Amino acid sequence: MAIALDLENDVARITFDDGKANAINPDWMAEFTSALDEAEEKASAIVLTGRDGIFSGGFDLKWLAAHGADKSGALLDQASALLVRLYGGPKPVVAACPGHAIAMGAFLLLACDTRIAAKGDFRFGANETVNNMTLPAFGIALPRARLDNRQLVEAIVQARLYTPEDALEIGYVDVLVEPDKLVETAMATAEKLGQLPGRAYAANKRALHRHTIDTIEAAIGTY
């Protein structure tokens, strides 16, 4: 299993670890969605984390090479629904990012409520332009909502990849910590957020993110 779920102090920790780059494909997203179902049912808050050195490197390029011509639209629809699920979901979601977050991995990070990242020689960003790829709606809408808009051209059109310190400045992450403090800090943050009134948290989160969610959802079925 590439995804594991653990419960501690009313916080569900979902860990991505495929032993490689935590590449995202339809099976991965289905497994992640199942973990989210359980997390939302059993916990008051959720932590997402990866393996040492990597949160996620983005979509599975081997899968795209084999199936992209016929199934890329379905892949983007599934990814859109997953990001909406995170970005508009009722529970607090804290990212404990232990390393690189690239392309779809970066968008997954942007969909989390609070993003805590490890210091180190890591990169964050959307490299689709370099790879001659047109961004889907979520690849524009989430950065527009979460990143410093003065730097969007450089970040999205020009495909800059950021160090953790620069990622903090532009808005990919909210907090930087030493690697050995990452999960501890994220779990404590999630536990604190989980104590906020749940109904109000869910309603205000959804209302704040409504425009971005509408933009992403409107594109589903058009890829």
PDB file of C-alpha atoms in Angstrom:
ATOM      1  CA  MET A   1       0.000   0.000   0.000  1.00  0.00           C
ATOM      2  CA  ALA A   2       1.360   3.430  -0.965  1.00  0.00           C
ATOM      3  CA  ILE A   3      -0.832   5.212   1.584  1.00  0.00           C
ATOM      4  CA  ALA A   4      -1.175   4.506   5.311  1.00  0.00           C
ATOM      5  CA  LEU A   5      -3.496   5.993   7.934  1.00  0.00           C
ATOM      6  CA  ASP A   6      -2.776   6.289  11.668  1.00  0.00           C
ATOM      7  CA  LEU A   7      -4.922   7.812  14.399  1.00  0.00           C
ATOM      8  CA  GLU A   8      -3.503   9.697  17.378  1.00  0.00           C
ATOM      9  CA  ASN A   9      -5.150  12.220  19.739  1.00  0.00           C
ATOM     10  CA  ASP A  10      -8.159  12.601  17.426  1.00  0.00           C
ATOM     11  CA  VAL A  11      -5.869  13.408  14.476  1.00  0.00           C
ATOM     12  CA  ALA A  12      -5.640  11.183  11.405  1.00  0.00           C
ATOM     13  CA  ARG A  13      -2.188  11.080   9.821  1.00  0.00           C
ATOM     14  CA  ILE A  14      -2.157   9.981   6.179  1.00  0.00           C
ATOM     15  CA  THR A  15       1.317   9.053   4.933  1.00  0.00           C
ATOM     16  CA  PHE A  16       2.298   8.759   1.257  1.00  0.00           C
ATOM     17  CA  ASP A  17       5.170   6.337   0.681  1.00  0.00           C
ATOM     18  CA  ASP A  18       5.543   4.362  -2.529  1.00  0.00           C
ATOM     19  CA  GLY A  19       9.296   4.071  -1.960  1.00  0.00           C
ATOM     20  CA  LYS A  20       9.968   6.469  -4.826  1.00  0.00           C
ATOM     21  CA  ALA A  21       8.496   9.862  -5.801  1.00  0.00           C
ATOM     22  CA  ASN A  22       4.942   9.341  -4.496  1.00  0.00           C
ATOM     23  CA  ALA A  23       3.718   9.550  -8.085  1.00  0.00           C
ATOM     24  CA  ILE A  24       0.003  10.218  -8.478  1.00  0.00           C
ATOM     25  CA  ASN A  25      -2.167   8.071 -10.770  1.00  0.00           C
ATOM     26  CA  PRO A  26      -5.814   6.931 -10.676  1.00  0.00           C
ATOM     27  CA  ASP A  27      -5.167   4.021  -8.301  1.00  0.00           C
ATOM     28  CA  TRP A  28      -3.234   6.314  -5.941  1.00  0.00           C
ATOM     29  CA  MET A  29      -6.076   8.844  -5.908  1.00  0.00           C
ATOM     30  CA  ALA A  30      -8.654   6.123  -5.233  1.00  0.00           C
ATOM     31  CA  GLU A  31      -6.575   4.849  -2.310  1.00  0.00           C
ATOM     32  CA  PHE A  32      -6.113   8.382  -0.990  1.00  0.00           C
ATOM     33  CA  THR A  33      -9.841   9.099  -1.260  1.00  0.00           C
ATOM     34  CA  SER A  34     -10.587   5.971   0.767  1.00  0.00           C
ATOM     35  CA  ALA A  35      -8.124   7.131   3.435  1.00  0.00           C
ATOM     36  CA  LEU A  36      -9.791  10.555   3.494  1.00  0.00           C
ATOM     37  CA  ASP A  37     -13.186   8.915   3.985  1.00  0.00           C
ATOM     38  CA  GLU A  38     -11.889   7.094   7.052  1.00  0.00           C
ATOM     39  CA  ALA A  39     -10.032  10.146   8.359  1.00  0.00           C
ATOM     40  CA  GLU A  40     -13.062  12.409   8.134  1.00  0.00           C
ATOM     41  CA  GLU A  41     -15.206   9.801   9.866  1.00  0.00           C
ATOM     42  CA  LYS A  42     -12.836   9.049  12.751  1.00  0.00           C
ATOM     43  CA  ALA A  43     -10.844  12.233  13.438  1.00  0.00           C
ATOM     44  CA  SER A  44     -11.310  15.944  14.061  1.00  0.00           C
ATOM     45  CA  ALA A  45      -8.329  16.965  11.929  1.00  0.00           C
ATOM     46  CA  ILE A  46      -6.060  15.474   9.270  1.00  0.00           C
ATOM     47  CA  VAL A  47      -2.301  15.551   8.629  1.00  0.00           C
ATOM     48  CA  LEU A  48      -0.899  14.685   5.212  1.00  0.00           C
ATOM     49  CA  THR A  49       2.755  13.745   4.921  1.00  0.00           C
ATOM     50  CA  GLY A  50       5.151  11.940   2.615  1.00  0.00           C
ATOM     51  CA  ARG A  51       8.356   9.945   2.839  1.00  0.00           C
ATOM     52  CA  ASP A  52      11.751  11.381   3.759  1.00  0.00           C
ATOM     53  CA  GLY A  53      12.713  13.979   1.160  1.00  0.00           C
ATOM     54  CA  ILE A  54       9.484  13.981  -0.829  1.00  0.00           C
ATOM     55  CA  PHE A  55       5.849  14.988  -0.469  1.00  0.00           C
ATOM     56  CA  SER A  56       4.968  14.161  -4.079  1.00  0.00           C
ATOM     57  CA  GLY A  57       6.677  14.575  -7.425  1.00  0.00           C
ATOM     58  CA  GLY A  58       3.356  14.935  -9.239  1.00  0.00           C
ATOM     59  CA  PHE A  59       1.541  12.776 -11.749  1.00  0.00           C
ATOM     60  CA  ASP A  60       2.887   9.335 -12.608  1.00  0.00           C
ATOM     61  CA  LEU A  61       4.787   9.897 -15.862  1.00  0.00           C
ATOM     62  CA  LYS A  62       4.896   6.170 -16.640  1.00  0.00           C
ATOM     63  CA  TRP A  63       1.124   5.999 -16.342  1.00  0.00           C
ATOM     64  CA  LEU A  64       0.775   9.068 -18.568  1.00  0.00           C
ATOM     65  CA  ALA A  65       3.073   7.554 -21.198  1.00  0.00           C
ATOM     66  CA  ALA A  66       1.005   4.381 -21.265  1.00  0.00           C
ATOM     67  CA  HIS A  67      -2.509   5.795 -20.892  1.00  0.00           C
ATOM     68  CA  GLY A  68      -2.392   9.577 -21.261  1.00  0.00           C
ATOM     69  CA  ALA A  69      -3.611   9.751 -24.836  1.00  0.00           C
ATOM     70  CA  ASP A  70      -6.876   8.027 -23.965  1.00  0.00           C
ATOM     71  CA  LYS A  71      -7.359   8.708 -20.274  1.00  0.00           C
ATOM     72  CA  SER A  72      -5.757  12.060 -19.462  1.00  0.00           C
ATOM     73  CA  GLY A  73      -9.158  13.747 -19.287  1.00  0.00           C
ATOM     74  CA  ALA A  74     -10.409  11.251 -16.726  1.00  0.00           C
ATOM     75  CA  LEU A  75      -7.174  11.669 -14.763  1.00  0.00           C
ATOM     76  CA  LEU A  76      -7.627  15.452 -14.591  1.00  0.00           C
ATOM     77  CA  ASP A  77     -11.287  15.081 -13.633  1.00  0.00           C
ATOM     78  CA  GLN A  78     -10.316  12.738 -10.802  1.00  0.00           C
ATOM     79  CA  ALA A  79      -7.532  15.075  -9.660  1.00  0.00           C
ATOM     80  CA  SER A  80      -9.909  18.042  -9.745  1.00  0.00           C
ATOM     81  CA  ALA A  81     -12.437  16.241  -7.559  1.00  0.00           C
ATOM     82  CA  LEU A  82      -9.726  15.221  -5.101  1.00  0.00           C
ATOM     83  CA  LEU A  83      -8.371  18.761  -4.772  1.00  0.00           C
ATOM     84  CA  VAL A  84     -11.883  20.141  -4.267  1.00  0.00           C
ATOM     85  CA  ARG A  85     -12.411  17.476  -1.606  1.00  0.00           C
ATOM     86  CA  LEU A  86      -9.352  18.726   0.286  1.00  0.00           C
ATOM     87  CA  TYR A  87      -9.759  22.442  -0.331  1.00  0.00           C
ATOM     88  CA  GLY A  88     -13.459  22.488   0.542  1.00  0.00           C
ATOM     89  CA  GLY A  89     -13.570  19.601   3.021  1.00  0.00           C
ATOM     90  CA  PRO A  90     -15.043  20.020   6.503  1.00  0.00           C
ATOM     91  CA  LYS A  91     -12.006  19.059   8.590  1.00  0.00           C
ATOM     92  CA  PRO A  92      -8.766  20.994   9.121  1.00  0.00           C
ATOM     93  CA  VAL A  93      -6.039  19.598   6.850  1.00  0.00           C
ATOM     94  CA  VAL A  94      -2.394  20.203   7.763  1.00  0.00           C
ATOM     95  CA  ALA A  95       0.402  19.302   5.367  1.00  0.00           C
ATOM     96  CA  ALA A  96       3.643  18.022   6.891  1.00  0.00           C
ATOM     97  CA  CYS A  97       5.818  18.366   3.808  1.00  0.00           C
ATOM     98  CA  PRO A  98       9.124  16.478   4.228  1.00  0.00           C
ATOM     99  CA  GLY A  99      10.663  17.445   0.903  1.00  0.00           C
ATOM    100  CA  HIS A 100       9.965  18.080  -2.769  1.00  0.00           C
ATOM    101  CA  ALA A 101       6.449  19.074  -3.869  1.00  0.00           C
ATOM    102  CA  ILE A 102       6.325  19.383  -7.657  1.00  0.00           C
ATOM    103  CA  ALA A 103       3.463  19.858 -10.154  1.00  0.00           C
ATOM    104  CA  MET A 104       0.415  17.920  -8.869  1.00  0.00           C
ATOM    105  CA  GLY A 105       2.331  17.474  -5.609  1.00  0.00           C
ATOM    106  CA  ALA A 106       2.523  21.257  -5.273  1.00  0.00           C
ATOM    107  CA  PHE A 107      -1.195  21.623  -6.024  1.00  0.00           C
ATOM    108  CA  LEU A 108      -1.958  19.010  -3.375  1.00  0.00           C
ATOM    109  CA  LEU A 109       0.078  21.111  -0.953  1.00  0.00           C
ATOM    110  CA  LEU A 110      -1.802  24.276  -1.929  1.00  0.00           C
ATOM    111  CA  ALA A 111      -5.126  22.549  -1.222  1.00  0.00           C
ATOM    112  CA  CYS A 112      -4.222  22.008   2.446  1.00  0.00           C
ATOM    113  CA  ASP A 113      -5.341  24.509   5.077  1.00  0.00           C
ATOM    114  CA  THR A 114      -1.973  24.877   6.811  1.00  0.00           C
ATOM    115  CA  ARG A 115       1.317  23.904   5.151  1.00  0.00           C
ATOM    116  CA  ILE A 116       4.328  23.060   7.319  1.00  0.00           C
ATOM    117  CA  ALA A 117       7.526  22.089   5.509  1.00  0.00           C
ATOM    118  CA  ALA A 118      10.939  20.768   6.429  1.00  0.00           C
ATOM    119  CA  LYS A 119      14.028  22.857   5.836  1.00  0.00           C
ATOM    120  CA  GLY A 120      16.497  21.365   3.383  1.00  0.00           C
ATOM    121  CA  ASP A 121      17.628  21.124  -0.220  1.00  0.00           C
ATOM    122  CA  PHE A 122      14.111  20.723  -1.638  1.00  0.00           C
ATOM    123  CA  ARG A 123      12.073  22.333  -4.398  1.00  0.00           C
ATOM    124  CA  PHE A 124       8.460  23.465  -4.669  1.00  0.00           C
ATOM    125  CA  GLY A 125       6.580  24.502  -7.764  1.00  0.00           C
ATOM    126  CA  ALA A 126       4.718  23.888 -10.990  1.00  0.00           C
ATOM    127  CA  ASN A 127       7.024  22.859 -13.834  1.00  0.00           C
ATOM    128  CA  GLU A 128       4.377  22.210 -16.476  1.00  0.00           C
ATOM    129  CA  THR A 129       5.565  24.919 -18.883  1.00  0.00           C
ATOM    130  CA  VAL A 130       9.066  23.391 -18.935  1.00  0.00           C
ATOM    131  CA  ASN A 131       7.462  20.046 -19.799  1.00  0.00           C
ATOM    132  CA  ASN A 132       5.358  21.591 -22.601  1.00  0.00           C
ATOM    133  CA  MET A 133       2.107  20.970 -20.725  1.00  0.00           C
ATOM    134  CA  THR A 134      -0.956  23.213 -20.475  1.00  0.00           C
ATOM    135  CA  LEU A 135      -2.166  23.598 -16.917  1.00  0.00           C
ATOM    136  CA  PRO A 136      -5.663  22.407 -15.965  1.00  0.00           C
ATOM    137  CA  ALA A 137      -8.035  24.784 -14.194  1.00  0.00           C
ATOM    138  CA  PHE A 138      -6.845  23.752 -10.739  1.00  0.00           C
ATOM    139  CA  GLY A 139      -3.263  24.551 -11.762  1.00  0.00           C
ATOM    140  CA  ILE A 140      -4.272  28.179 -12.241  1.00  0.00           C
ATOM    141  CA  ALA A 141      -7.011  28.593  -9.630  1.00  0.00           C
ATOM    142  CA  LEU A 142      -5.178  27.204  -6.586  1.00  0.00           C
ATOM    143  CA  PRO A 143      -1.970  29.222  -7.150  1.00  0.00           C
ATOM    144  CA  ARG A 144      -4.053  32.340  -7.788  1.00  0.00           C
ATOM    145  CA  ALA A 145      -5.838  31.805  -4.468  1.00  0.00           C
ATOM    146  CA  ARG A 146      -2.794  30.910  -2.352  1.00  0.00           C
ATOM    147  CA  LEU A 147       0.364  32.400  -3.829  1.00  0.00           C
ATOM    148  CA  ASP A 148       1.594  35.989  -3.887  1.00  0.00           C
ATOM    149  CA  ASN A 149      -0.169  37.256  -7.006  1.00  0.00           C
ATOM    150  CA  ARG A 150       2.729  39.574  -7.865  1.00  0.00           C
ATOM    151  CA  GLN A 151       4.822  36.481  -8.557  1.00  0.00           C
ATOM    152  CA  LEU A 152       2.297  34.337 -10.418  1.00  0.00           C
ATOM    153  CA  VAL A 153       3.817  34.798 -13.867  1.00  0.00           C
ATOM    154  CA  GLU A 154       7.216  33.656 -12.627  1.00  0.00           C
ATOM    155  CA  ALA A 155       5.730  30.815 -10.575  1.00  0.00           C
ATOM    156  CA  ILE A 156       3.201  29.422 -13.047  1.00  0.00           C
ATOM    157  CA  VAL A 157       3.932  30.666 -16.565  1.00  0.00           C
ATOM    158  CA  GLN A 158       7.724  30.630 -16.209  1.00  0.00           C
ATOM    159  CA  ALA A 159       7.725  27.468 -14.062  1.00  0.00           C
ATOM    160  CA  ARG A 160      10.129  28.571 -11.345  1.00  0.00           C
ATOM    161  CA  LEU A 161      10.967  25.995  -8.676  1.00  0.00           C
ATOM    162  CA  TYR A 162      11.471  27.420  -5.181  1.00  0.00           C
ATOM    163  CA  THR A 163      13.674  26.574  -2.225  1.00  0.00           C
ATOM    164  CA  PRO A 164      11.819  26.129   1.088  1.00  0.00           C
ATOM    165  CA  GLU A 165      12.725  29.679   2.111  1.00  0.00           C
ATOM    166  CA  ASP A 166      11.449  31.147  -1.157  1.00  0.00           C
ATOM    167  CA  ALA A 167       8.389  28.860  -1.038  1.00  0.00           C
ATOM    168  CA  LEU A 168       7.574  30.371   2.346  1.00  0.00           C
ATOM    169  CA  GLU A 169       7.835  33.875   0.907  1.00  0.00           C
ATOM    170  CA  ILE A 170       5.598  33.243  -2.109  1.00  0.00           C
ATOM    171  CA  GLY A 171       3.041  31.150  -0.233  1.00  0.00           C
ATOM    172  CA  TYR A 172       3.552  27.485  -1.080  1.00  0.00           C
ATOM    173  CA  VAL A 173       4.129  26.893   2.643  1.00  0.00           C
ATOM    174  CA  ASP A 174       3.220  28.685   5.869  1.00  0.00           C
ATOM    175  CA  VAL A 175       5.887  27.463   8.304  1.00  0.00           C
ATOM    176  CA  LEU A 176       9.399  25.981   8.035  1.00  0.00           C
ATOM    177  CA  VAL A 177      10.812  23.668  10.703  1.00  0.00           C
ATOM    178  CA  GLU A 178      13.764  21.358  11.158  1.00  0.00           C
ATOM    179  CA  PRO A 179      13.090  17.949   9.601  1.00  0.00           C
ATOM    180  CA  ASP A 180      13.082  16.139  12.947  1.00  0.00           C
ATOM    181  CA  LYS A 181      10.339  18.476  14.213  1.00  0.00           C
ATOM    182  CA  LEU A 182       8.088  18.256  11.153  1.00  0.00           C
ATOM    183  CA  VAL A 183       5.549  15.580  12.058  1.00  0.00           C
ATOM    184  CA  GLU A 184       5.486  16.606  15.722  1.00  0.00           C
ATOM    185  CA  THR A 185       4.716  20.213  14.773  1.00  0.00           C
ATOM    186  CA  ALA A 186       2.076  19.239  12.222  1.00  0.00           C
ATOM    187  CA  MET A 187       0.331  16.848  14.607  1.00  0.00           C
ATOM    188  CA  ALA A 188       0.242  19.478  17.365  1.00  0.00           C
ATOM    189  CA  THR A 189      -1.089  22.081  14.928  1.00  0.00           C
ATOM    190  CA  ALA A 190      -3.797  19.710  13.674  1.00  0.00           C
ATOM    191  CA  GLU A 191      -4.794  18.749  17.208  1.00  0.00           C
ATOM    192  CA  LYS A 192      -5.230  22.432  18.074  1.00  0.00           C
ATOM    193  CA  LEU A 193      -7.227  23.156  14.906  1.00  0.00           C
ATOM    194  CA  GLY A 194      -9.403  20.123  15.546  1.00  0.00           C
ATOM    195  CA  GLN A 195     -10.575  21.719  18.787  1.00  0.00           C
ATOM    196  CA  LEU A 196     -12.205  24.624  16.935  1.00  0.00           C
ATOM    197  CA  PRO A 197     -15.997  24.401  16.496  1.00  0.00           C
ATOM    198  CA  GLY A 198     -16.339  21.967  13.594  1.00  0.00           C
ATOM    199  CA  ARG A 199     -19.536  23.254  12.011  1.00  0.00           C
ATOM    200  CA  ALA A 200     -18.297  26.839  11.865  1.00  0.00           C
ATOM    201  CA  TYR A 201     -14.854  25.770  10.613  1.00  0.00           C
ATOM    202  CA  ALA A 202     -16.381  23.769   7.769  1.00  0.00           C
ATOM    203  CA  ALA A 203     -18.846  26.487   6.758  1.00  0.00           C
ATOM    204  CA  ASN A 204     -16.307  29.318   6.821  1.00  0.00           C
ATOM    205  CA  LYS A 205     -13.675  27.276   4.976  1.00  0.00           C
ATOM    206  CA  ARG A 206     -16.109  26.382   2.212  1.00  0.00           C
ATOM    207  CA  ALA A 207     -17.367  29.972   1.929  1.00  0.00           C
ATOM    208  CA  LEU A 208     -13.840  31.417   1.757  1.00  0.00           C
ATOM    209  CA  HIS A 209     -12.818  28.943  -0.957  1.00  0.00           C
ATOM    210  CA  ARG A 210     -16.089  28.988  -2.877  1.00  0.00           C
ATOM    211  CA  HIS A 211     -14.884  30.901  -5.946  1.00  0.00           C
ATOM    212  CA  THR A 212     -11.824  28.690  -6.438  1.00  0.00           C
ATOM    213  CA  ILE A 213     -13.884  25.537  -5.938  1.00  0.00           C
ATOM    214  CA  ASP A 214     -16.462  26.721  -8.482  1.00  0.00           C
ATOM    215  CA  THR A 215     -13.699  27.386 -11.024  1.00  0.00           C
ATOM    216  CA  ILE A 216     -12.193  23.919 -10.594  1.00  0.00           C
ATOM    217  CA  GLU A 217     -15.543  22.151 -10.653  1.00  0.00           C
ATOM    218  CA  ALA A 218     -16.685  23.998 -13.770  1.00  0.00           C
ATOM    219  CA  ALA A 219     -13.796  22.454 -15.717  1.00  0.00           C
ATOM    220  CA  ILE A 220     -14.605  18.857 -14.761  1.00  0.00           C
ATOM    221  CA  GLY A 221     -15.763  16.990 -17.837  1.00  0.00           C
ATOM    222  CA  THR A 222     -14.134  19.426 -20.266  1.00  0.00           C
ATOM    223  CA  TYR A 223     -10.603  17.958 -20.443  1.00  0.00           C
TER     224      TYR A 223
END
